[in-house]
Tab-separated table of C-alpha atoms and ligand atoms in Angstrom:
chain	number	residue	atom	x	y	z
A	17	MET	CA	86.478	45.821	118.076
A	18	HIS	CA	89.632	46.280	120.174
A	19	PHE	CA	93.142	44.918	119.749
A	20	LYS	CA	96.571	45.621	121.139
A	21	ARG	CA	99.492	46.403	118.845
A	22	ASP	CA	102.980	45.421	119.832
A	23	THR	CA	104.902	47.682	117.438
A	24	CYS	CA	105.442	51.402	117.067
A	25	ARG	CA	103.092	52.682	114.351
A	26	VAL	CA	105.819	54.936	112.900
A	27	CYS	CA	109.000	52.812	112.885
A	28	LEU	CA	107.656	49.328	113.750
A	29	SER	CA	110.090	48.903	116.645
A	30	LYS	CA	108.910	46.589	119.409
A	31	GLU	CA	110.678	48.554	122.094
A	32	LEU	CA	108.131	50.828	123.715
A	33	THR	CA	107.746	52.015	127.299
A	34	LYS	CA	104.434	52.761	128.986
A	35	PHE	CA	104.671	56.045	130.899
A	36	SER	CA	101.115	56.914	131.827
A	37	GLU	CA	97.981	54.954	132.693
A	38	LEU	CA	94.840	57.044	132.367
A	39	GLY	CA	92.345	54.238	132.199
A	40	PRO	CA	90.570	51.942	131.822
A	41	GLN	CA	88.259	54.469	130.202
A	42	PRO	CA	85.063	54.380	128.136
A	43	LEU	CA	85.157	55.847	124.604
A	44	ALA	CA	85.245	59.619	124.929
A	45	ASN	CA	82.537	60.322	122.355
A	46	ALA	CA	80.283	57.420	123.338
A	47	PHE	CA	77.630	59.560	125.045
A	48	LEU	CA	74.768	57.319	126.094
A	49	THR	CA	71.084	57.172	126.934
A	50	GLN	CA	69.664	56.243	130.339
A	51	LYS	CA	68.503	52.952	128.793
A	52	MET	CA	72.030	52.110	127.679
A	53	VAL	CA	73.309	52.794	131.192
A	54	GLU	CA	70.653	50.497	132.656
A	55	GLU	CA	71.586	47.742	130.212
A	56	GLY	CA	75.112	48.040	131.591
A	57	LYS	CA	76.708	47.654	128.171
A	58	GLU	CA	79.272	50.408	128.475
A	59	GLU	CA	82.756	49.092	127.733
A	60	ARG	CA	86.078	50.362	129.035
A	61	PHE	CA	89.452	49.973	127.402
A	62	PRO	CA	92.989	50.638	128.644
A	63	LEU	CA	94.110	54.223	128.019
A	64	ASP	CA	97.879	53.880	128.343
A	65	LEU	CA	100.467	56.166	126.771
A	66	TYR	CA	103.649	54.656	125.346
A	67	VAL	CA	106.816	56.120	123.877
A	68	CYS	CA	108.958	54.353	121.275
A	69	HIS	CA	112.640	53.913	122.088
A	70	ARG	CA	113.755	54.139	118.495
A	71	CYS	CA	111.771	57.046	116.981
A	72	SER	CA	110.304	58.621	120.197
A	73	HIS	CA	106.761	58.489	118.859
A	74	VAL	CA	104.167	58.813	121.644
A	75	GLN	CA	101.119	56.658	121.067
A	76	LEU	CA	98.436	54.298	122.332
A	77	LEU	CA	98.839	50.612	121.579
A	78	ASP	CA	95.217	49.773	122.425
A	79	VAL	CA	93.312	50.240	119.198
A	80	VAL	CA	89.517	50.446	119.019
A	81	SER	CA	88.237	49.779	115.497
A	82	LYS	CA	87.760	52.824	113.295
A	83	GLU	CA	84.248	51.691	112.378
A	84	THR	CA	83.249	51.786	116.064
A	85	LEU	CA	84.752	55.225	116.588
A	86	PHE	CA	84.001	57.108	113.402
A	87	SER	CA	80.964	55.736	111.515
A	88	HIS	CA	78.589	57.967	113.468
A	89	TYR	CA	80.262	60.969	115.063
A	90	LEU	CA	79.190	63.435	117.731
A	91	TYR	CA	81.820	66.107	117.143
A	92	PHE	CA	81.016	68.911	114.704
A	93	SER	CA	83.752	71.414	113.887
A	94	THR	CA	81.250	74.273	113.725
A	95	VAL	CA	80.214	74.163	117.401
A	96	SER	CA	82.620	76.921	118.416
A	97	ARG	CA	83.494	80.268	116.870
A	98	THR	CA	87.240	79.765	117.233
A	99	ILE	CA	87.593	76.743	114.928
A	100	PRO	CA	85.609	78.058	111.932
A	101	ALA	CA	87.685	81.273	112.075
A	102	HIS	CA	90.914	79.250	112.263
A	103	PHE	CA	89.907	77.117	109.281
A	104	ALA	CA	88.787	80.133	107.240
A	105	ALA	CA	92.315	81.544	107.625
A	106	PHE	CA	93.764	78.110	106.758
A	107	ALA	CA	91.672	77.987	103.553
A	108	LYS	CA	92.816	81.508	102.626
A	109	GLU	CA	96.436	80.367	102.977
A	110	VAL	CA	95.809	77.337	100.752
A	111	GLU	CA	94.100	79.542	98.198
A	112	THR	CA	96.740	82.255	98.026
A	113	GLU	CA	99.969	80.328	98.713
A	114	HIS	CA	99.451	76.825	97.382
A	115	THR	CA	96.859	76.726	94.582
A	116	GLN	CA	95.661	78.356	91.402
A	117	ARG	CA	92.253	78.364	89.725
A	118	GLY	CA	91.280	74.880	88.543
A	119	ASP	CA	93.472	73.063	91.106
A	120	MET	CA	91.879	70.430	93.302
A	121	VAL	CA	91.911	70.384	97.103
A	122	VAL	CA	90.981	67.162	98.924
A	123	GLU	CA	90.443	67.035	102.675
A	124	LEU	CA	90.417	63.834	104.683
A	125	GLY	CA	88.338	63.826	107.856
A	126	SER	CA	86.522	66.856	106.445
A	127	ASN	CA	83.880	66.705	109.201
A	128	ASP	CA	80.956	69.054	108.520
A	129	GLY	CA	82.771	70.782	105.663
A	130	VAL	CA	83.604	73.946	107.554
A	131	LEU	CA	87.072	74.346	105.998
A	132	LEU	CA	86.224	73.335	102.435
A	133	SER	CA	83.144	75.549	102.305
A	134	ALA	CA	85.547	78.513	102.250
A	135	PHE	CA	86.646	77.466	98.719
A	136	GLU	CA	83.158	78.104	97.337
A	137	GLY	CA	83.483	80.635	94.529
A	138	SER	CA	87.314	80.540	94.576
A	139	GLY	CA	87.707	78.627	91.300
A	140	ARG	CA	89.326	75.718	93.167
A	141	ARG	CA	87.757	72.261	92.927
A	142	PHE	CA	87.274	70.670	96.324
A	143	LEU	CA	86.202	67.363	97.816
A	144	GLY	CA	85.837	66.065	101.356
A	145	VAL	CA	86.372	62.462	102.445
A	146	GLU	CA	84.557	61.771	105.710
A	147	PRO	CA	83.659	58.384	107.222
A	148	ALA	CA	80.868	59.553	109.550
A	149	THR	CA	77.561	59.399	107.685
A	150	ASN	CA	75.749	61.959	109.851
A	151	VAL	CA	78.612	64.460	109.659
A	152	SER	CA	79.087	64.094	105.893
A	153	GLU	CA	75.382	64.767	105.421
A	154	ALA	CA	75.836	68.059	107.276
A	155	ALA	CA	78.732	68.884	104.910
A	156	ARG	CA	76.670	68.126	101.803
A	157	LYS	CA	73.860	70.331	103.124
A	158	ARG	CA	76.430	73.083	103.334
A	159	GLY	CA	77.232	72.506	99.646
A	160	VAL	CA	80.531	70.664	100.173
A	161	PRO	CA	80.882	67.583	97.929
A	162	THR	CA	81.759	64.770	100.320
A	163	MET	CA	82.660	61.131	99.820
A	164	ASN	CA	81.237	59.230	102.776
A	165	ARG	CA	84.029	56.730	103.403
A	166	PHE	CA	87.398	56.229	105.035
A	167	PHE	CA	90.405	57.766	103.320
A	168	ASP	CA	92.521	54.895	102.011
A	169	MET	CA	94.143	53.606	98.831
A	170	GLU	CA	90.768	52.533	97.496
A	171	SER	CA	89.138	55.935	97.920
A	172	VAL	CA	92.130	57.873	96.542
A	173	THR	CA	92.264	55.582	93.514
A	174	ILE	CA	88.634	56.464	92.758
A	175	ILE	CA	89.303	60.184	93.249
A	176	ALA	CA	92.423	60.178	91.066
A	177	ARG	CA	90.606	58.230	88.345
A	178	ASP	CA	87.422	60.328	88.313
A	179	LEU	CA	88.630	63.802	89.244
A	180	GLY	CA	92.392	63.774	88.819
A	181	LYS	CA	95.174	64.349	91.330
A	182	ALA	CA	95.114	66.910	94.118
A	183	LYS	CA	97.373	69.954	94.341
A	184	VAL	CA	96.690	70.115	98.062
A	185	VAL	CA	95.637	67.375	100.447
A	186	ILE	CA	94.469	68.614	103.845
A	187	GLY	CA	93.972	66.553	107.011
A	188	ASN	CA	93.301	68.341	110.280
A	189	ASN	CA	93.077	66.495	113.588
A	190	VAL	CA	92.815	63.208	111.764
A	191	VAL	CA	96.340	61.842	111.235
A	192	GLY	CA	96.561	61.002	114.942
A	193	HIS	CA	93.315	59.032	114.607
A	194	ILE	CA	94.715	56.616	112.020
A	195	ASP	CA	96.338	53.350	113.047
A	196	ASP	CA	97.870	52.471	109.669
A	197	LEU	CA	100.182	55.449	109.150
A	198	GLU	CA	102.164	53.677	106.461
A	199	GLY	CA	98.972	53.138	104.428
A	200	LEU	CA	97.949	56.744	105.019
A	201	VAL	CA	101.195	58.240	103.718
A	202	LYS	CA	101.112	55.935	100.681
A	203	SER	CA	97.532	56.985	99.889
A	204	VAL	CA	98.331	60.691	100.194
A	205	LYS	CA	101.415	60.272	97.993
A	206	HIS	CA	99.302	58.521	95.370
A	207	LEU	CA	96.765	61.363	95.359
A	208	LEU	CA	99.179	64.337	95.220
A	209	THR	CA	100.251	65.938	91.935
A	210	PRO	CA	104.080	65.886	91.488
A	211	ASP	CA	104.274	69.468	92.826
A	212	GLY	CA	101.464	68.990	95.351
A	213	VAL	CA	101.590	69.556	99.094
A	214	TRP	CA	100.012	67.701	101.992
A	215	ILE	CA	99.129	70.085	104.805
A	216	PHE	CA	97.922	68.656	108.083
A	217	GLU	CA	97.416	69.729	111.668
A	218	VAL	CA	97.890	67.677	114.796
A	219	PRO	CA	98.001	68.653	118.478
A	220	TYR	CA	101.690	69.272	119.311
A	221	LEU	CA	103.251	66.900	121.813
A	222	VAL	CA	105.434	69.703	123.223
A	223	ASP	CA	102.327	71.716	124.156
A	224	MET	CA	100.608	68.636	125.534
A	225	LEU	CA	103.575	67.862	127.796
A	226	GLU	CA	104.345	71.422	128.860
A	227	LYS	CA	100.728	72.288	129.657
A	228	ASN	CA	99.740	68.966	131.268
A	229	GLU	CA	97.107	68.390	128.578
A	230	PHE	CA	96.611	64.746	129.494
A	231	ASP	CA	92.979	65.005	128.411
A	232	THR	CA	94.107	65.155	124.777
A	233	ALA	CA	94.453	61.404	125.289
A	234	TYR	CA	91.469	59.234	124.425
A	235	HIS	CA	91.020	56.207	122.213
A	236	GLU	CA	90.388	58.266	119.048
A	237	HIS	CA	93.879	59.720	119.412
A	238	LEU	CA	96.326	56.955	118.636
A	239	SER	CA	99.307	59.269	117.999
A	240	TYR	CA	100.625	62.350	119.833
A	241	PHE	CA	103.009	63.941	117.373
A	242	ALA	CA	106.267	65.720	117.824
A	243	VAL	CA	107.983	66.954	114.641
A	244	SER	CA	110.737	64.347	114.785
A	245	PRO	CA	108.558	61.185	114.528
A	246	ALA	CA	106.299	62.970	112.017
A	247	LYS	CA	109.365	63.536	109.832
A	248	THR	CA	110.310	59.851	110.182
A	249	MET	CA	106.762	58.815	109.237
A	250	LEU	CA	106.813	61.004	106.119
A	251	GLU	CA	110.286	59.947	104.994
A	252	ARG	CA	109.464	56.255	105.332
A	253	GLY	CA	106.627	56.864	102.863
A	254	GLY	CA	108.649	58.865	100.330
A	255	LEU	CA	107.600	62.366	101.378
A	256	THR	CA	109.735	65.233	102.720
A	257	LEU	CA	108.711	67.484	105.597
A	258	VAL	CA	109.190	70.949	104.088
A	259	ASP	CA	107.685	73.271	106.705
A	260	VAL	CA	106.009	73.344	110.098
A	261	ARG	CA	104.182	76.207	111.798
A	262	ARG	CA	102.854	76.314	115.366
A	263	GLN	CA	99.176	77.202	115.803
A	264	PRO	CA	97.278	78.206	118.949
A	265	VAL	CA	94.173	76.002	118.565
A	266	HIS	CA	93.293	72.904	120.603
A	267	GLY	CA	95.801	73.700	123.327
A	268	GLY	CA	98.712	74.008	120.864
A	269	THR	CA	98.898	72.518	117.398
A	270	ILE	CA	101.443	72.112	114.603
A	271	ARG	CA	100.642	72.528	110.928
A	272	LEU	CA	102.961	70.342	108.856
A	273	TYR	CA	103.717	70.587	105.142
A	274	ALA	CA	104.993	67.608	103.133
A	275	LYS	CA	105.905	67.176	99.476
A	276	HIS	CA	107.071	64.326	97.266
A	277	LYS	CA	110.716	63.516	97.978
A	278	GLU	CA	111.231	63.673	94.206
A	279	ALA	CA	110.190	67.364	94.197
A	280	GLY	CA	113.509	68.101	95.944
A	281	ALA	CA	112.166	70.967	98.092
A	282	THR	CA	114.420	72.488	100.776
A	283	PRO	CA	112.824	72.526	104.263
A	284	THR	CA	112.373	75.936	105.906
A	285	PRO	CA	114.508	76.765	108.983
A	286	ARG	CA	111.384	76.262	111.113
A	287	VAL	CA	111.735	72.488	110.732
A	288	ALA	CA	115.282	72.488	112.165
A	289	GLU	CA	114.233	74.929	114.923
A	290	LEU	CA	111.498	72.635	116.229
A	291	LEU	CA	113.689	69.556	115.911
A	292	LYS	CA	116.260	71.374	118.046
A	293	LEU	CA	113.599	72.349	120.583
A	294	GLU	CA	112.538	68.703	120.864
A	295	LYS	CA	116.137	67.605	121.295
A	296	ASP	CA	116.669	70.281	123.989
A	297	LEU	CA	113.562	69.019	125.793
A	298	LYS	CA	115.095	65.527	125.661
A	299	LEU	CA	112.032	64.032	123.997
A	300	ASP	CA	114.265	61.153	122.944
A	301	THR	CA	114.609	60.087	126.599
A	302	LEU	CA	112.063	58.839	129.138
A	303	ALA	CA	112.508	61.707	131.603
A	304	PRO	CA	110.034	64.272	130.156
A	305	TYR	CA	107.293	61.660	129.909
A	306	GLN	CA	107.760	60.437	133.465
A	307	ALA	CA	107.763	64.035	134.693
A	308	PHE	CA	104.534	64.665	132.757
A	309	ASP	CA	102.892	61.666	134.396
A	310	ALA	CA	103.894	62.893	137.854
A	311	ARG	CA	102.459	66.364	137.121
A	312	VAL	CA	99.212	64.853	135.836
A	313	ARG	CA	98.770	62.819	139.028
A	314	LYS	CA	99.329	65.964	141.063
A	315	LEU	CA	96.851	67.864	138.905
A	316	ARG	CA	94.254	65.191	139.645
A	317	ASP	CA	94.879	65.448	143.396
A	318	ASP	CA	94.765	69.255	143.350
A	319	LEU	CA	91.575	69.353	141.302
A	320	GLN	CA	89.858	66.807	143.535
A	321	LYS	CA	90.836	68.823	146.592
A	322	MET	CA	89.588	72.115	145.127
A	323	ILE	CA	86.274	70.506	144.223
A	324	ALA	CA	85.900	68.951	147.689
A	325	ASP	CA	86.508	72.379	149.259
A	326	LEU	CA	83.903	74.028	147.019
A	327	LYS	CA	81.371	71.317	147.840
A	328	ARG	CA	82.064	71.718	151.551
A	329	ASP	CA	81.290	75.415	151.176
A	330	GLY	CA	77.909	74.454	149.693
A	331	LYS	CA	78.679	75.555	146.127
A	332	ARG	CA	76.680	74.206	143.172
A	333	LEU	CA	78.989	72.846	140.462
A	334	VAL	CA	78.266	72.169	136.792
A	335	GLY	CA	80.401	71.379	133.738
A	336	TYR	CA	80.932	73.761	130.831
A	337	GLY	CA	81.274	71.972	127.483
A	338	ALA	CA	81.151	68.225	126.913
A	339	PRO	CA	84.179	67.711	124.674
A	340	ALA	CA	85.744	64.299	124.186
A	341	LYS	CA	88.707	65.501	126.247
A	342	GLY	CA	86.345	66.381	129.110
A	343	ASN	CA	85.426	62.739	129.418
A	344	THR	CA	89.049	61.720	129.846
A	345	LEU	CA	89.365	64.339	132.554
A	346	LEU	CA	86.142	63.453	134.374
A	347	ASN	CA	86.865	59.725	134.339
A	348	TYR	CA	90.519	60.049	135.289
A	349	CYS	CA	89.745	62.467	138.127
A	350	GLN	CA	86.622	60.522	139.127
A	351	ILE	CA	84.335	63.529	138.916
A	352	GLY	CA	80.794	62.202	138.558
A	353	HIS	CA	77.138	63.181	138.755
A	354	ASP	CA	77.391	63.539	142.536
A	355	THR	CA	79.790	66.447	141.863
A	356	LEU	CA	78.465	68.063	138.670
A	357	GLU	CA	74.698	68.542	138.378
A	358	TYR	CA	74.971	68.622	134.598
A	359	VAL	CA	77.283	69.666	131.779
A	360	GLN	CA	76.089	72.197	129.256
A	361	ASP	CA	77.063	71.802	125.612
A	362	THR	CA	76.097	73.627	122.435
A	363	THR	CA	76.126	70.465	120.278
A	364	PRO	CA	72.495	69.425	119.673
A	365	VAL	CA	73.324	65.703	119.215
A	366	LYS	CA	75.028	65.522	122.634
A	367	GLN	CA	72.140	67.169	124.491
A	368	GLY	CA	69.804	64.778	126.313
A	369	LEU	CA	72.521	62.132	126.576
A	370	LEU	CA	74.786	61.177	129.480
A	371	THR	CA	78.570	61.533	129.582
A	372	PRO	CA	80.501	58.276	129.057
A	373	GLY	CA	81.607	56.624	132.282
A	374	THR	CA	80.405	59.374	134.603
A	375	HIS	CA	76.765	59.537	133.396
A	376	ILE	CA	76.251	63.249	133.884
A	377	PRO	CA	73.317	64.696	131.867
A	378	VAL	CA	74.269	66.947	128.941
A	379	VAL	CA	71.957	69.958	128.713
A	380	PRO	CA	71.588	72.870	126.268
A	381	PRO	CA	73.228	76.229	127.101
A	382	GLU	CA	69.830	77.799	127.912
A	383	LYS	CA	69.656	75.706	131.080
A	384	PHE	CA	72.992	77.075	132.267
A	385	ALA	CA	72.010	80.633	131.321
A	386	HIS	CA	68.935	80.544	133.566
A	387	ASP	CA	70.411	78.538	136.387
A	388	ASN	CA	72.345	80.113	139.201
A	389	ALA	CA	75.194	77.643	139.342
A	390	ASP	CA	78.134	78.853	141.444
A	391	VAL	CA	81.045	77.225	139.673
A	392	ALA	CA	81.426	75.869	136.127
A	393	LEU	CA	84.244	73.398	135.504
A	394	MET	CA	85.525	74.456	132.081
A	395	LEU	CA	85.996	71.139	130.319
A	396	ALA	CA	86.340	72.917	126.953
A	397	TRP	CA	89.310	74.900	128.345
A	398	ASN	CA	90.815	75.207	124.845
A	399	TYR	CA	88.143	77.857	124.180
A	400	GLU	CA	88.828	79.788	127.386
A	401	LYS	CA	88.932	83.164	125.638
A	402	GLU	CA	85.782	82.554	123.627
A	403	ILE	CA	83.891	81.234	126.654
A	404	LEU	CA	84.972	83.966	129.097
A	405	GLY	CA	83.985	86.476	126.417
A	406	LYS	CA	80.471	85.159	126.034
A	407	GLU	CA	79.731	84.314	129.669
A	408	GLU	CA	80.107	87.769	131.143
A	409	ALA	CA	76.597	87.656	132.612
A	410	PHE	CA	77.419	84.499	134.583
A	411	ARG	CA	80.579	86.045	135.964
A	412	LYS	CA	78.892	89.397	136.727
A	413	ARG	CA	76.408	87.677	138.982
A	414	GLY	CA	79.248	86.017	140.890
A	415	GLY	CA	79.665	82.792	138.907
A	416	LYS	CA	83.201	81.380	138.719
A	417	PHE	CA	84.966	79.169	136.241
A	418	LEU	CA	87.228	76.402	137.452
A	419	ILE	CA	89.779	75.920	134.674
A	420	PRO	CA	91.549	72.577	135.107
A	421	ILE	CA	94.440	72.835	132.612
A	422	PRO	CA	97.446	73.474	132.814
A	423	THR	CA	96.926	73.660	136.604
A	424	PRO	CA	93.517	74.052	138.247
A	425	ARG	CA	92.601	77.671	138.915
A	426	ILE	CA	89.467	79.686	139.652
A	427	VAL	CA	88.584	82.642	137.415
B	519	DWN	O1	90.589	65.577	117.337
B	519	DWN	C1	89.494	65.857	117.776
B	519	DWN	C2	89.128	67.253	118.025
B	519	DWN	C3	89.636	68.224	117.022
B	519	DWN	O2	87.770	67.452	118.195
B	519	DWN	C4	88.507	64.826	118.071
B	519	DWN	N1	88.976	63.523	118.134
B	519	DWN	C5	87.248	65.159	118.727
B	519	DWN	C6	87.120	66.596	119.107
B	519	DWN	O3	87.684	66.751	120.391
B	519	DWN	P1	86.897	67.529	121.533
B	519	DWN	O4	85.524	66.990	121.628
B	519	DWN	O5	87.740	67.504	122.763
B	519	DWN	O6	86.865	68.982	120.840
B	519	DWN	P2	86.532	70.432	121.296
B	519	DWN	O7	86.571	71.265	120.081
B	519	DWN	O8	87.388	70.854	122.409
B	519	DWN	O9	85.010	70.347	121.818
B	519	DWN	C7	84.425	71.424	122.461
B	519	DWN	C8	83.068	71.033	123.020
B	519	DWN	O10	82.614	72.073	123.853
B	519	DWN	C9	82.019	70.809	121.950
B	519	DWN	O11	81.187	69.732	122.336
B	519	DWN	C10	81.241	72.101	121.961
B	519	DWN	C11	81.364	72.556	123.384
B	519	DWN	N2	81.314	74.011	123.564
B	519	DWN	C12	80.279	74.572	124.301
B	519	DWN	O12	79.391	73.845	124.777
B	519	DWN	N3	80.253	75.916	124.445
B	519	DWN	C13	82.296	74.776	123.024
B	519	DWN	C14	82.266	76.145	123.173
B	519	DWN	C15	83.332	77.017	122.588
B	519	DWN	C16	81.192	76.731	123.915
B	519	DWN	O13	81.112	77.947	124.084
B	520	ZN	ZN1	109.023	54.131	116.679
């Protein structure tokens, strides 16, 4: 169920340096019942960040099996307003810039089908590939044809044989979840038409480092991409990185575009611009990673101190949102049930369960709405705007948000 690699998953070099230890940590989406807690079966695994000396790829080497992590999944893309709007715009771009009627779009890690559902009525054929059975059922209910399996050479061979090749392959917040990047790139290349494009989004390492987003790290996220190692990964598999565009979601994301090397496309200037930025930030040295680790330790100390002060003043604290990232933060900063009475989350399948490691009850938003908590620790800080917008009533009656990232502050 867990093994440790000893090579970089992009360039296979054995020279890697550990720069941050955030664990041992439980699995960030392994919410549990009271009974499971009593049985004491919760496992912890190292959560250590490494950087490769040769290609500068930032990654975990501790790998938890994909079947454990993704066969049944608690994250649904539709639980916010921000993400569906972002994906609707993404689908519009694919429709107008990259496809024509009759073309096929395949998405790996298609979750509950939120992105693909936008192609309904567009004349494009579309198919999701999603390993989580519960999530793919939600997608099918929404009318999105979904293959319930992992995306690999076997599944793309079936798709290519039965439906033909894809003009666009999409993969959002999923490339970083895959251990076998070589196999992934090969599979995508096999599925793409000769003029096809693979478009995928990953959280951007530059944003993660600059904004102290250490909670992006959990066992599902094996890779933390900068453009430079992503380019190396693509080239090793016979693809060319042709464009990259920064996006605001999930604390800072990049959308990458890759085509067959044989298509001979010229990369846009944006690729060179971001490569230069990464060079200027010295991402090919250890310094920025060590500085990040020092800032993250300070963040933990500052947050713990702020919380202790609030508690001393008799304030009632709760958590707002129970994202996977929140569990990294709670466990790393040792914020438990003695600090937070509960965390509220809009995801029905998380409600009634306890947070991994810290065992704080997850409750529906109605509880928070009718409770006079003083301070809500915003664990889903990547939706700050959306949350501040909808929680005016809480703030009007004197409630405060404690936003932990990039540096803890009270709003
Ligand atoms: O890559 C991944 C990303 C895209 O999604 C995954 N491996 C898993 C997941 O990460 P996450 O759980 O950190 O994602 P979010 O989107 O930050 O999760 C937000 C959580 O907060 C959800 O559980 C819903 C909840 N929420 C809420 O309770 N009230 C969110 C909003 C906006 C709200 O108003
Ligand atoms: Zn490497």
